[in-house]
Coordinates of C-alpha atoms in Angstrom, one line a residue:
Chain E
M1 CA 46.5 7.7 23.8
K2 CA 46.8 10.0 26.7
R3 CA 50.3 10.8 27.7
R4 CA 51.2 11.3 31.3
V5 CA 52.0 15.0 31.7
L6 CA 51.8 15.4 35.5
T7 CA 54.4 13.5 37.5
E8 CA 53.6 14.2 41.1
P9 CA 55.6 12.2 43.6
K10 CA 54.0 9.0 44.7
P11 CA 53.2 10.0 48.3
V12 CA 51.3 13.1 47.1
R13 CA 49.3 11.0 44.8
V14 CA 48.5 8.4 47.4
A15 CA 47.5 11.1 49.9
L16 CA 45.2 12.8 47.4
I17 CA 43.5 9.5 46.6
L18 CA 43.1 8.6 50.3
V19 CA 41.6 12.0 51.1
S20 CA 39.0 11.8 48.4
L21 CA 38.2 8.1 49.2
A22 CA 37.8 9.0 52.9
F23 CA 35.5 11.9 52.0
L24 CA 33.4 9.7 49.7
A25 CA 33.1 7.0 52.3
V26 CA 32.0 9.4 55.0
S27 CA 29.6 11.6 52.9
L28 CA 28.2 9.1 50.4
V29 CA 28.8 5.4 51.1
L30 CA 28.3 5.5 54.9
P31 CA 24.8 7.3 54.7
L32 CA 23.7 4.9 51.9
A33 CA 24.8 1.9 53.9
L34 CA 23.1 3.3 57.0
V35 CA 19.8 3.5 55.1
F36 CA 19.9 -0.3 54.5
V37 CA 21.2 -1.1 58.1
E38 CA 18.4 0.9 59.7
A39 CA 15.9 -0.5 57.3
F40 CA 16.8 -4.0 58.4
S41 CA 17.4 -3.1 62.1
K42 CA 14.3 -5.0 63.2
G43 CA 14.8 -7.9 60.9
A44 CA 13.6 -8.9 57.4
A45 CA 10.1 -9.5 58.5
A46 CA 9.7 -5.9 59.8
Y47 CA 11.2 -4.6 56.6
A48 CA 8.8 -6.6 54.5
A49 CA 5.9 -5.4 56.6
A50 CA 6.9 -1.7 56.3
I51 CA 7.0 -2.1 52.5
R52 CA 3.8 -4.1 52.2
E53 CA 1.9 -1.6 54.3
P54 CA -1.0 -0.1 52.2
M55 CA 0.2 3.5 52.6
A56 CA 3.7 2.5 51.4
L57 CA 2.3 0.6 48.5
S58 CA 0.1 3.5 47.5
A59 CA 3.1 5.9 47.7
L60 CA 5.1 3.6 45.5
R61 CA 2.3 3.3 43.0
L62 CA 1.9 7.1 42.8
T63 CA 5.7 7.5 42.4
L64 CA 5.8 5.0 39.5
L65 CA 2.7 6.6 37.9
T66 CA 4.2 10.1 38.1
A67 CA 7.4 8.9 36.6
A68 CA 5.5 7.0 33.9
I69 CA 3.8 10.2 32.8
A70 CA 6.6 12.7 33.4
V71 CA 9.4 10.8 31.7
P72 CA 7.7 10.1 28.4
A73 CA 6.3 13.7 28.3
N74 CA 9.8 15.1 28.8
L75 CA 11.3 12.6 26.4
V76 CA 9.0 13.8 23.6
F77 CA 9.5 17.4 24.5
G78 CA 13.2 17.1 24.9
L79 CA 13.6 15.4 21.5
A80 CA 11.4 18.1 19.8
A81 CA 13.2 21.0 21.5
S82 CA 16.7 19.8 20.9
W83 CA 15.9 18.9 17.3
A84 CA 14.6 22.4 16.7
I85 CA 17.5 24.1 18.5
A86 CA 20.2 22.0 16.9
K87 CA 19.0 21.8 13.3
F88 CA 17.2 25.1 12.7
D89 CA 17.6 28.8 13.1
F90 CA 14.5 30.6 14.3
W91 CA 13.4 33.7 16.0
G92 CA 13.4 33.2 19.8
K93 CA 15.9 30.3 19.8
N94 CA 18.0 31.8 22.6
A95 CA 14.9 32.5 24.7
L96 CA 13.9 28.8 24.3
I97 CA 17.4 27.6 25.4
T98 CA 17.2 29.9 28.5
L99 CA 13.6 28.7 29.3
I100 CA 14.7 25.1 29.2
D101 CA 17.1 25.8 32.0
L102 CA 14.6 27.7 34.1
P103 CA 13.6 24.6 36.3
F104 CA 17.3 24.1 37.2
A105 CA 17.6 27.8 38.1
V106 CA 14.7 28.1 40.5
S107 CA 14.3 26.3 43.8
P108 CA 11.9 23.3 43.7
V109 CA 9.8 24.9 46.4
I110 CA 9.2 27.8 44.1
S111 CA 8.3 25.5 41.3
G112 CA 5.6 24.0 43.5
M113 CA 4.4 27.4 44.5
I114 CA 3.9 28.4 40.9
F115 CA 1.3 25.7 40.5
I116 CA -0.5 26.7 43.7
L117 CA -0.6 30.3 42.4
L118 CA -1.9 29.1 39.0
F119 CA -4.3 26.3 39.9
G120 CA -4.9 26.8 43.7
R121 CA -8.3 27.8 45.1
L122 CA -7.2 31.5 45.1
G123 CA -5.0 31.1 42.0
T124 CA -5.4 32.5 38.5
F125 CA -7.4 29.5 37.2
G126 CA -8.9 28.6 40.6
P127 CA -12.5 29.8 40.1
F128 CA -12.6 28.3 36.6
L129 CA -11.3 24.9 37.9
Q130 CA -13.7 24.9 40.8
G131 CA -16.6 25.8 38.5
H132 CA -15.9 22.7 36.4
D133 CA -15.0 20.5 39.4
I134 CA -11.5 19.9 38.3
K135 CA -8.9 19.3 41.0
I136 CA -5.2 19.9 40.1
V137 CA -3.6 21.1 43.3
F138 CA -3.5 18.7 46.2
A139 CA -4.3 15.9 43.7
I140 CA -2.4 13.7 41.3
P141 CA -2.5 16.1 38.3
G142 CA -0.7 18.7 40.4
I143 CA 2.0 16.2 41.4
V144 CA 2.5 15.2 37.8
L145 CA 2.7 18.8 36.6
A146 CA 5.2 19.8 39.3
T147 CA 7.3 16.7 38.4
V148 CA 7.2 17.4 34.7
F149 CA 8.2 21.0 35.4
V150 CA 11.2 20.1 37.6
T151 CA 12.5 17.3 35.3
F152 CA 11.9 19.4 32.1
P153 CA 15.6 20.1 31.3
F154 CA 17.2 16.7 31.6
V155 CA 16.5 15.1 28.2
A156 CA 16.8 18.4 26.2
R157 CA 20.0 19.4 28.0
E158 CA 21.6 16.0 27.2
L159 CA 20.5 16.0 23.6
I160 CA 21.2 19.5 22.4
P161 CA 25.1 19.2 22.4
V162 CA 24.9 15.7 20.9
M163 CA 22.6 16.8 18.1
Q164 CA 24.7 20.0 17.5
A165 CA 27.8 17.9 17.2
S166 CA 26.4 15.5 14.7
G167 CA 25.4 18.4 12.4
S168 CA 22.9 18.1 9.6
E169 CA 24.9 16.6 6.8
E170 CA 23.7 13.1 7.4
E171 CA 20.1 14.3 7.4
E172 CA 20.7 16.1 4.1
A173 CA 22.3 13.0 2.6
A174 CA 19.3 10.9 3.7
R175 CA 16.9 13.4 2.2
V176 CA 18.7 13.5 -1.2
L177 CA 18.5 9.7 -1.1
G178 CA 14.7 9.9 -0.9
A179 CA 14.0 9.4 2.8
S180 CA 10.8 10.9 4.2
G181 CA 10.9 13.0 7.4
W182 CA 9.7 10.0 9.4
Q183 CA 12.3 7.6 7.9
L184 CA 15.0 10.3 8.4
F185 CA 14.1 10.6 12.1
W186 CA 14.0 6.8 12.8
R187 CA 16.9 5.7 10.7
V188 CA 19.4 8.5 10.9
T189 CA 18.7 11.1 13.7
L190 CA 17.6 8.8 16.5
P191 CA 20.3 6.1 16.1
N192 CA 22.9 8.9 16.3
V193 CA 21.6 10.3 19.6
K194 CA 20.3 7.1 21.2
W195 CA 22.9 7.0 24.0
G196 CA 22.6 10.6 24.9
L197 CA 18.8 10.2 24.9
L198 CA 19.0 7.1 27.2
Y199 CA 21.3 9.0 29.5
G200 CA 18.9 11.9 29.7
V201 CA 15.9 9.6 30.3
I202 CA 17.7 7.8 33.2
L203 CA 18.6 11.1 34.9
C204 CA 15.1 12.4 34.3
N205 CA 13.6 9.3 35.8
A206 CA 15.8 9.4 38.8
R207 CA 14.8 12.9 39.5
A208 CA 11.1 12.3 38.8
M209 CA 11.0 9.5 41.4
G210 CA 13.0 11.4 43.9
E211 CA 11.6 14.9 43.7
F212 CA 10.6 16.2 47.1
G213 CA 10.4 20.0 47.3
A214 CA 8.0 20.9 44.4
V215 CA 5.8 17.8 45.0
S216 CA 5.6 18.5 48.7
V217 CA 4.1 21.9 48.1
V218 CA 1.4 20.7 45.7
S219 CA 0.7 17.4 47.2
G220 CA -1.3 18.3 50.3
H221 CA 0.0 15.1 52.0
I222 CA -3.2 13.1 51.8
R223 CA -2.1 9.7 53.0
G224 CA -2.8 6.9 50.6
K225 CA -3.8 9.4 47.9
T226 CA -1.3 12.2 47.2
N227 CA 1.8 10.9 48.9
T228 CA 4.8 9.9 46.8
L229 CA 7.6 7.8 48.2
P230 CA 9.8 10.7 49.3
L231 CA 6.8 12.3 51.1
H232 CA 5.9 9.0 52.7
V233 CA 9.5 8.7 54.1
E234 CA 9.2 12.2 55.6
I235 CA 5.8 11.5 57.3
L236 CA 7.1 8.2 58.8
Y237 CA 10.2 9.9 60.0
N238 CA 8.3 12.8 61.6
E239 CA 6.2 10.1 63.4
Y240 CA 9.3 8.5 64.8
Q241 CA 8.8 5.3 62.8
F242 CA 12.5 5.2 61.9
Q243 CA 12.7 1.6 60.8
A244 CA 9.7 2.0 58.5
A245 CA 11.0 5.3 57.2
F246 CA 14.3 3.8 56.3
A247 CA 12.7 0.8 54.7
A248 CA 10.8 3.1 52.3
A249 CA 13.9 5.1 51.8
S250 CA 15.8 1.9 50.9
L251 CA 13.5 1.6 47.9
L252 CA 14.6 5.0 46.7
A253 CA 18.2 4.2 47.5
F254 CA 17.9 1.0 45.5
L255 CA 16.6 3.0 42.6
A256 CA 19.5 5.4 42.8
L257 CA 21.9 2.4 42.7
V258 CA 20.2 1.0 39.6
T259 CA 20.4 4.5 38.0
L260 CA 24.1 4.8 38.7
L261 CA 24.7 1.3 37.2
A262 CA 22.7 2.2 34.1
K263 CA 24.5 5.5 33.8
S264 CA 28.0 3.9 34.0
F265 CA 27.0 1.3 31.5
I266 CA 26.0 4.1 29.1
E267 CA 29.1 6.0 29.8
W268 CA 31.1 2.9 29.0
Q269 CA 29.2 2.5 25.8
T270 CA 29.6 6.1 24.7
G271 CA 33.3 5.9 25.7
R272 CA 33.7 3.0 23.3
R273 CA 32.1 5.0 20.6
A274 CA 34.2 8.0 21.3
S275 CA 37.4 6.0 21.0
A276 CA 36.1 4.6 17.7
G277 CA 35.5 8.3 16.8
S278 CA 39.2 9.1 17.5
V279 CA 40.3 6.4 15.2
E280 CA 38.1 8.1 12.7
N281 CA 40.0 11.4 13.2
E282 CA 43.4 9.8 12.8
A283 CA 42.5 8.0 9.6
Chain G
M1 CA 20.1 14.8 -18.4
S2 CA 20.8 18.4 -19.2
I3 CA 20.5 21.0 -16.5
E4 CA 19.8 24.7 -16.8
A5 CA 19.9 27.4 -14.3
R6 CA 18.0 30.6 -15.3
N7 CA 18.7 33.9 -13.5
V8 CA 19.3 32.1 -10.2
T9 CA 19.9 34.4 -7.3
K10 CA 20.5 33.4 -3.6
R11 CA 21.0 35.8 -0.7
F12 CA 22.1 35.0 2.9
G13 CA 21.0 38.2 4.7
S14 CA 22.7 41.0 2.9
F15 CA 25.3 38.8 1.3
V16 CA 24.5 37.9 -2.3
A17 CA 25.9 34.4 -2.7
V18 CA 24.6 33.7 -6.3
D19 CA 23.9 36.8 -8.4
D20 CA 21.6 36.3 -11.4
V21 CA 23.4 33.3 -12.7
S22 CA 22.3 31.6 -16.0
L23 CA 24.1 28.4 -17.0
V24 CA 23.5 25.3 -19.1
F25 CA 25.1 21.9 -18.1
P26 CA 24.9 19.7 -21.2
G27 CA 23.9 16.0 -20.6
G28 CA 26.6 13.5 -20.1
E29 CA 29.4 16.0 -19.4
L30 CA 31.5 16.4 -16.3
T31 CA 31.5 20.1 -15.4
A32 CA 33.6 21.8 -12.8
L33 CA 32.4 24.8 -10.9
L34 CA 35.6 26.5 -10.0
G35 CA 36.1 29.5 -7.8
P36 CA 37.5 30.8 -4.5
S37 CA 35.5 30.3 -1.3
G38 CA 32.5 32.6 -1.2
S39 CA 32.2 32.7 -5.0
G40 CA 28.8 31.0 -4.8
K41 CA 29.7 27.7 -6.4
T42 CA 28.5 25.5 -3.5
S43 CA 25.3 27.5 -3.1
L44 CA 24.6 27.0 -6.8
L45 CA 25.2 23.3 -6.5
R46 CA 22.9 23.0 -3.5
I47 CA 20.2 24.9 -5.3
I48 CA 20.4 22.5 -8.2
A49 CA 20.2 19.6 -5.8
G50 CA 17.2 21.2 -4.0
L51 CA 19.0 21.4 -0.7
E52 CA 18.7 25.2 -0.9
R53 CA 16.0 27.3 -2.3
A54 CA 16.8 30.1 -4.7
D55 CA 15.4 33.5 -3.9
A56 CA 14.8 34.1 -7.6
G57 CA 15.2 32.2 -10.9
Q58 CA 14.5 28.7 -12.1
V59 CA 16.2 25.4 -12.3
L60 CA 15.3 23.2 -15.3
F61 CA 16.0 19.5 -15.6
E62 CA 15.8 18.3 -19.3
G63 CA 14.0 21.6 -20.1
E64 CA 11.4 21.0 -17.5
D65 CA 10.9 23.4 -14.6
A66 CA 12.2 21.7 -11.4
T67 CA 12.4 24.8 -9.2
G68 CA 9.7 23.8 -6.9
R69 CA 10.4 20.1 -6.9
D70 CA 11.4 18.6 -3.5
V71 CA 14.9 17.4 -3.1
R72 CA 13.5 13.8 -2.7
Q73 CA 11.8 14.0 -6.1
R74 CA 14.7 15.4 -8.1
G75 CA 16.6 12.1 -8.6
V76 CA 20.0 13.5 -8.0
G77 CA 23.0 11.9 -6.4
F78 CA 24.9 14.2 -4.0
V79 CA 28.4 13.6 -2.6
F80 CA 29.3 15.8 0.4
Q81 CA 32.7 17.2 1.1
H82 CA 32.9 15.4 4.5
Y83 CA 31.3 12.3 3.1
A84 CA 28.2 12.4 5.4
L85 CA 28.1 8.6 5.7
F86 CA 25.7 7.2 8.2
R87 CA 28.0 6.5 11.2
H88 CA 25.9 3.8 12.8
M89 CA 25.5 1.8 9.5
T90 CA 27.9 -0.5 7.8
V91 CA 29.2 0.3 4.3
F92 CA 26.6 -2.1 2.9
D93 CA 23.7 -0.5 4.8
N94 CA 24.9 3.0 3.8
I95 CA 24.8 2.1 0.1
A96 CA 21.5 0.2 0.4
F97 CA 19.8 3.1 2.3
G98 CA 18.5 4.9 -0.8
L99 CA 16.8 1.7 -2.1
R100 CA 15.4 0.7 1.3
V101 CA 13.6 4.0 2.0
R102 CA 11.7 3.8 -1.3
P103 CA 7.9 3.4 -1.1
R104 CA 7.0 -0.2 -1.0
A105 CA 5.7 -0.3 -4.6
R106 CA 9.1 0.8 -6.0
R107 CA 11.3 -0.9 -3.4
P108 CA 13.4 -3.8 -4.7
G109 CA 13.5 -7.1 -2.8
A110 CA 16.3 -7.9 -0.5
P111 CA 18.2 -10.2 -2.9
E112 CA 18.1 -7.5 -5.6
I113 CA 19.3 -4.8 -3.2
R114 CA 22.1 -7.1 -2.2
A115 CA 23.2 -7.7 -5.8
K116 CA 23.0 -4.0 -6.6
V117 CA 25.0 -3.0 -3.6
M118 CA 27.7 -5.6 -4.3
D119 CA 27.9 -4.4 -7.9
L120 CA 28.4 -0.8 -6.8
L121 CA 31.0 -1.9 -4.2
K122 CA 32.9 -3.7 -7.0
L123 CA 32.6 -0.5 -9.2
V124 CA 34.3 1.5 -6.5
Q125 CA 36.7 -1.3 -5.7
L126 CA 35.7 -1.8 -2.1
D127 CA 33.7 -5.0 -2.1
W128 CA 35.9 -6.5 0.6
L129 CA 34.8 -3.7 3.0
A130 CA 31.0 -4.3 2.9
N131 CA 30.7 -5.1 6.6
R132 CA 32.9 -2.4 8.0
Y133 CA 31.7 0.9 9.6
P134 CA 32.7 4.3 8.2
S135 CA 34.9 5.0 11.2
E136 CA 37.1 2.0 10.1
L137 CA 37.8 3.4 6.6
S138 CA 40.4 5.8 5.3
G139 CA 39.3 9.1 3.8
G140 CA 39.6 8.0 0.2
Q141 CA 37.6 4.8 0.9
R142 CA 34.9 6.8 2.6
Q143 CA 34.6 9.1 -0.3
R144 CA 34.2 6.1 -2.7
V145 CA 31.5 4.7 -0.4
A146 CA 29.7 8.0 -0.5
L147 CA 29.9 7.9 -4.3
A148 CA 28.6 4.4 -4.4
R149 CA 25.7 5.4 -2.1
A150 CA 24.8 8.3 -4.4
L151 CA 24.9 6.1 -7.5
A152 CA 22.7 3.4 -5.8
V153 CA 19.5 5.3 -6.5
E154 CA 20.4 5.6 -10.2
P155 CA 20.4 9.3 -10.3
K156 CA 20.1 11.2 -13.6
L157 CA 22.5 13.8 -12.3
L158 CA 25.5 13.5 -10.0
L159 CA 26.5 16.5 -7.9
L160 CA 29.8 16.6 -5.9
D161 CA 30.7 19.2 -3.4
E162 CA 34.5 19.6 -3.0
P163 CA 34.7 15.8 -3.3
F164 CA 38.4 15.6 -2.7
G165 CA 38.6 18.6 -0.4
S166 CA 39.4 16.8 2.8
L167 CA 41.9 14.2 1.4
D168 CA 45.6 14.4 1.4
A169 CA 47.5 15.3 -1.7
K170 CA 48.4 11.8 -3.0
V171 CA 45.0 10.2 -2.4
R172 CA 43.4 13.3 -4.0
L173 CA 45.3 12.8 -7.2
E174 CA 44.5 9.1 -7.4
L175 CA 40.9 9.6 -6.7
R176 CA 40.3 12.4 -9.2
R177 CA 41.8 10.3 -12.0
W178 CA 39.7 7.5 -10.9
L179 CA 36.6 9.7 -10.9
R180 CA 37.4 10.8 -14.5
R181 CA 37.7 7.1 -15.6
L182 CA 34.5 6.3 -13.8
H183 CA 32.7 9.2 -15.6
D184 CA 34.0 8.0 -19.0
E185 CA 32.5 4.6 -18.1
I186 CA 29.0 5.6 -16.9
K187 CA 28.6 8.9 -18.8
L188 CA 26.4 10.4 -16.1
T189 CA 25.8 14.2 -16.2
S190 CA 28.0 15.4 -13.3
V191 CA 28.8 18.7 -11.7
F192 CA 31.6 19.1 -9.2
V193 CA 32.6 22.0 -7.1
T194 CA 36.2 22.8 -6.4
H195 CA 38.5 25.6 -5.5
D196 CA 41.5 23.8 -6.9
Q197 CA 42.2 25.0 -10.4
E198 CA 44.5 22.1 -11.2
E199 CA 41.8 19.6 -10.2
A200 CA 39.2 21.4 -12.3
L201 CA 41.4 21.6 -15.4
E202 CA 42.5 17.9 -15.1
V203 CA 39.2 16.2 -14.5
S204 CA 36.4 18.1 -16.2
D205 CA 35.1 18.4 -19.8
R206 CA 34.0 22.0 -19.1
V207 CA 35.0 24.5 -16.5
V208 CA 32.7 27.3 -15.1
V209 CA 34.8 29.9 -13.3
M210 CA 32.8 31.8 -10.7
N211 CA 33.7 34.8 -8.6
K212 CA 31.6 36.8 -6.2
G213 CA 28.4 35.1 -7.2
H214 CA 29.0 35.7 -11.0
V215 CA 30.1 33.5 -13.8
E216 CA 33.4 34.8 -15.1
Q217 CA 33.9 32.4 -17.9
V218 CA 32.6 29.0 -19.3
G219 CA 34.7 26.8 -21.5
S220 CA 36.9 23.8 -22.0
P221 CA 39.9 23.5 -19.6
Q222 CA 42.2 24.6 -22.4
E223 CA 40.0 27.6 -23.3
V224 CA 39.8 29.0 -19.8
F225 CA 43.5 28.5 -19.3
D226 CA 44.8 29.7 -22.6
Q227 CA 42.2 32.3 -23.4
P228 CA 41.0 33.8 -20.1
K229 CA 38.3 36.4 -20.7
T230 CA 38.8 38.4 -17.6
S231 CA 41.8 39.3 -15.4
F232 CA 40.1 37.3 -12.6
V233 CA 40.2 34.1 -14.6
M234 CA 43.8 34.9 -15.7
N235 CA 44.8 35.4 -12.0
F236 CA 42.9 32.4 -10.6
L237 CA 44.0 29.8 -13.1
G238 CA 47.7 29.5 -12.6
Q239 CA 50.4 32.0 -11.7
V240 CA 50.6 35.3 -13.4
N241 CA 52.8 38.4 -13.5
A242 CA 51.2 41.8 -13.7
V243 CA 53.4 44.0 -15.9
K244 CA 53.0 47.3 -17.6
G245 CA 50.4 46.8 -20.3
G246 CA 48.9 43.5 -19.1
Y247 CA 49.5 40.0 -17.7
V248 CA 52.1 37.4 -18.5
R249 CA 52.2 33.8 -17.4
P250 CA 55.5 32.6 -16.0
H251 CA 56.2 30.2 -18.8
E252 CA 55.5 32.9 -21.4
F253 CA 58.5 35.0 -20.4
E254 CA 61.7 34.9 -22.4
L255 CA 65.0 35.6 -20.8
A256 CA 68.1 36.7 -22.6
R257 CA 71.5 38.4 -22.0
S258 CA 70.8 41.1 -24.6
A259 CA 67.8 43.4 -25.1
D260 CA 66.6 41.9 -28.3
A261 CA 62.9 42.7 -28.0
P262 CA 61.0 46.1 -28.0
E263 CA 58.9 45.6 -24.9
G264 CA 60.8 44.1 -21.9
S265 CA 63.0 45.1 -19.1
W266 CA 66.2 44.3 -17.3
A267 CA 65.8 42.4 -14.2
E268 CA 68.1 40.9 -11.6
V269 CA 67.9 37.1 -10.8
R270 CA 67.1 36.6 -7.1
H271 CA 66.4 32.9 -6.8
I272 CA 66.6 29.8 -9.0
H273 CA 64.5 26.8 -8.1
M274 CA 66.1 23.9 -10.0
A275 CA 64.0 21.1 -8.5
G276 CA 61.6 19.4 -11.0
A277 CA 61.2 19.3 -14.7
V278 CA 60.5 23.0 -14.8
V279 CA 63.0 25.5 -13.6
K280 CA 61.5 28.5 -11.7
L281 CA 63.2 31.8 -11.5
E282 CA 62.4 34.8 -9.4
L283 CA 63.7 38.2 -10.7
V284 CA 63.3 41.8 -9.7
D285 CA 63.0 44.4 -12.4
E286 CA 64.1 48.1 -12.3
A287 CA 60.7 49.2 -10.9
K288 CA 61.2 46.7 -8.1
N289 CA 58.4 44.3 -9.4
V290 CA 59.0 40.6 -8.7
L291 CA 58.8 38.5 -11.9
L292 CA 58.2 34.8 -11.9
V293 CA 59.6 33.0 -14.8
E294 CA 59.4 29.3 -15.7
M295 CA 61.4 27.5 -18.4
S296 CA 62.1 24.0 -19.4
R297 CA 65.2 22.2 -18.0
D298 CA 66.9 22.2 -21.4
R299 CA 66.3 25.9 -21.9
A300 CA 67.7 26.6 -18.5
D301 CA 70.8 24.5 -19.1
A302 CA 71.4 26.4 -22.3
L303 CA 71.0 29.8 -20.7
A304 CA 72.7 28.9 -17.4
P305 CA 71.4 31.8 -15.4
R306 CA 73.2 32.8 -12.1
V307 CA 71.8 34.4 -9.0
G308 CA 72.7 38.2 -9.0
E309 CA 73.0 38.4 -12.8
R310 CA 71.0 40.9 -14.8
L311 CA 68.9 39.4 -17.6
F312 CA 66.5 40.9 -20.2
A313 CA 63.0 39.6 -19.7
W314 CA 60.4 40.0 -22.4
P315 CA 56.9 38.5 -22.8
R316 CA 56.3 36.2 -25.7
R317 CA 52.6 36.8 -25.0
L318 CA 51.0 39.7 -23.2
R319 CA 47.3 39.7 -22.3
S320 CA 45.3 42.8 -21.4
F321 CA 41.7 43.1 -20.2
E322 CA 40.7 46.7 -20.8
A323 CA 37.0 45.7 -20.6
A324 CA 37.5 43.7 -17.5
T325 CA 35.5 44.6 -14.4
V326 CA 37.7 43.3 -11.7

């Protein structure tokens, strides 16, 4: 039970709530609504045409493909890294924690540049890649790599505190009872972190689909080949095809809404678990 | 199953948690590892379980070297101080866990598991809670579930790490008597760690007193209480007065209004605690030492001491530990 400690006068409370609601309306809800209004400004038929257009479909496919590779990759990495960090002490642990945060710390444009410097024609591995006829930059592998890099921290960052909080006693108990490493992971560790994991995956997915900066640098903007949805929106906009641009943007906006819904569902679930946990503490 | 630790040493960095300890735990007995925190008792327990690896020395199960045996192969039951129940499983699933993770060849069928779990729940008197989650149970109930879970795999050895440590005083008392009865019933070789001397003395067949990674004394509860071998054991088990020439337990002081013993001193009564069956007095002698004295209610009524009065205090029994290292 939370007791009310602050007792501001009612007008102050109402004013504060109104100010924040007005701000949210102007800066968040209005733009989002405008996306849909603009997208349908020439009618549903024009909207459908803009989305069914081959370049748009190809961008959508590439976006989904990128997310389909980046999210599982970071799911596995995030689980492994957070497990290692939360349950074991090893040399270089702090360095690993810092490195996980690196993609958050640098600008996405720089993240993209790193891959050009590494795999570009004049980059470190450029001659080798050209010699073996492997294309990374200005091709799909580059886009996937840049996306993986940028979305690297989401799962691990979500899981580390959850795993640290749950400690290792349950794992020890499972081992004494005869569970193998695999059984221990599936039956004890994973169920304890599943909501945190799902939360991290959803955020990771949202970012993977929406990433612009890093992908823009490595993509090369080849229409129908290396354009993701955010890049496609930019091209259409620069060509003054506003309605088509907003139609494509509405797909991303729709995705954002789904993400928010999933996120609040998970928060509601974990909230229920947390209140069960507080019963535990009182007992 | 009898357990033996031979020259076991465990270090954490430069801290020596267990220092060349050799001990034998006879089969079928309930042994208490008693000591203050940092005395190495939990480390020793975890080494026996296989949760921790000793830096040197051996652990023998029934005379057989088990030092390198993995924790999964040791066949021990372990009860953790904070229960370590699986939060996302019901009480039933918690207890069934050890049976369900067995390799297929040794795994019992679902009906057998069910029967076994329900038997264990009856044993710990919680069969009506099978479908609850750990968060819905009280501390004492959780610890009993943890015990049932440990017993489900039919261990040859039961290890308990401060099993009553996080319970409140009343539940603690009930649960430890219950554990003693349970042990008399199933006769499983058991070792439990505690820092509570009263608990160790009341529950166990044998007490191992540990301090700073060493074993100070091994013996029956009465032995370690009545014949402490070192000043540490004397001090740790019950209250004690350090006087010239040795140590005296509070109940081994005699008080009188005349100096009718050769070794004793006059002391002034400061406080009298009358509550309870035993009367406790606090006196200050001429050298300004505080003396704690306990006597029966009858004796106190006969003597009728008053605060501020000077009484002659002399020890009926004085212990000294010239050879003691502490």
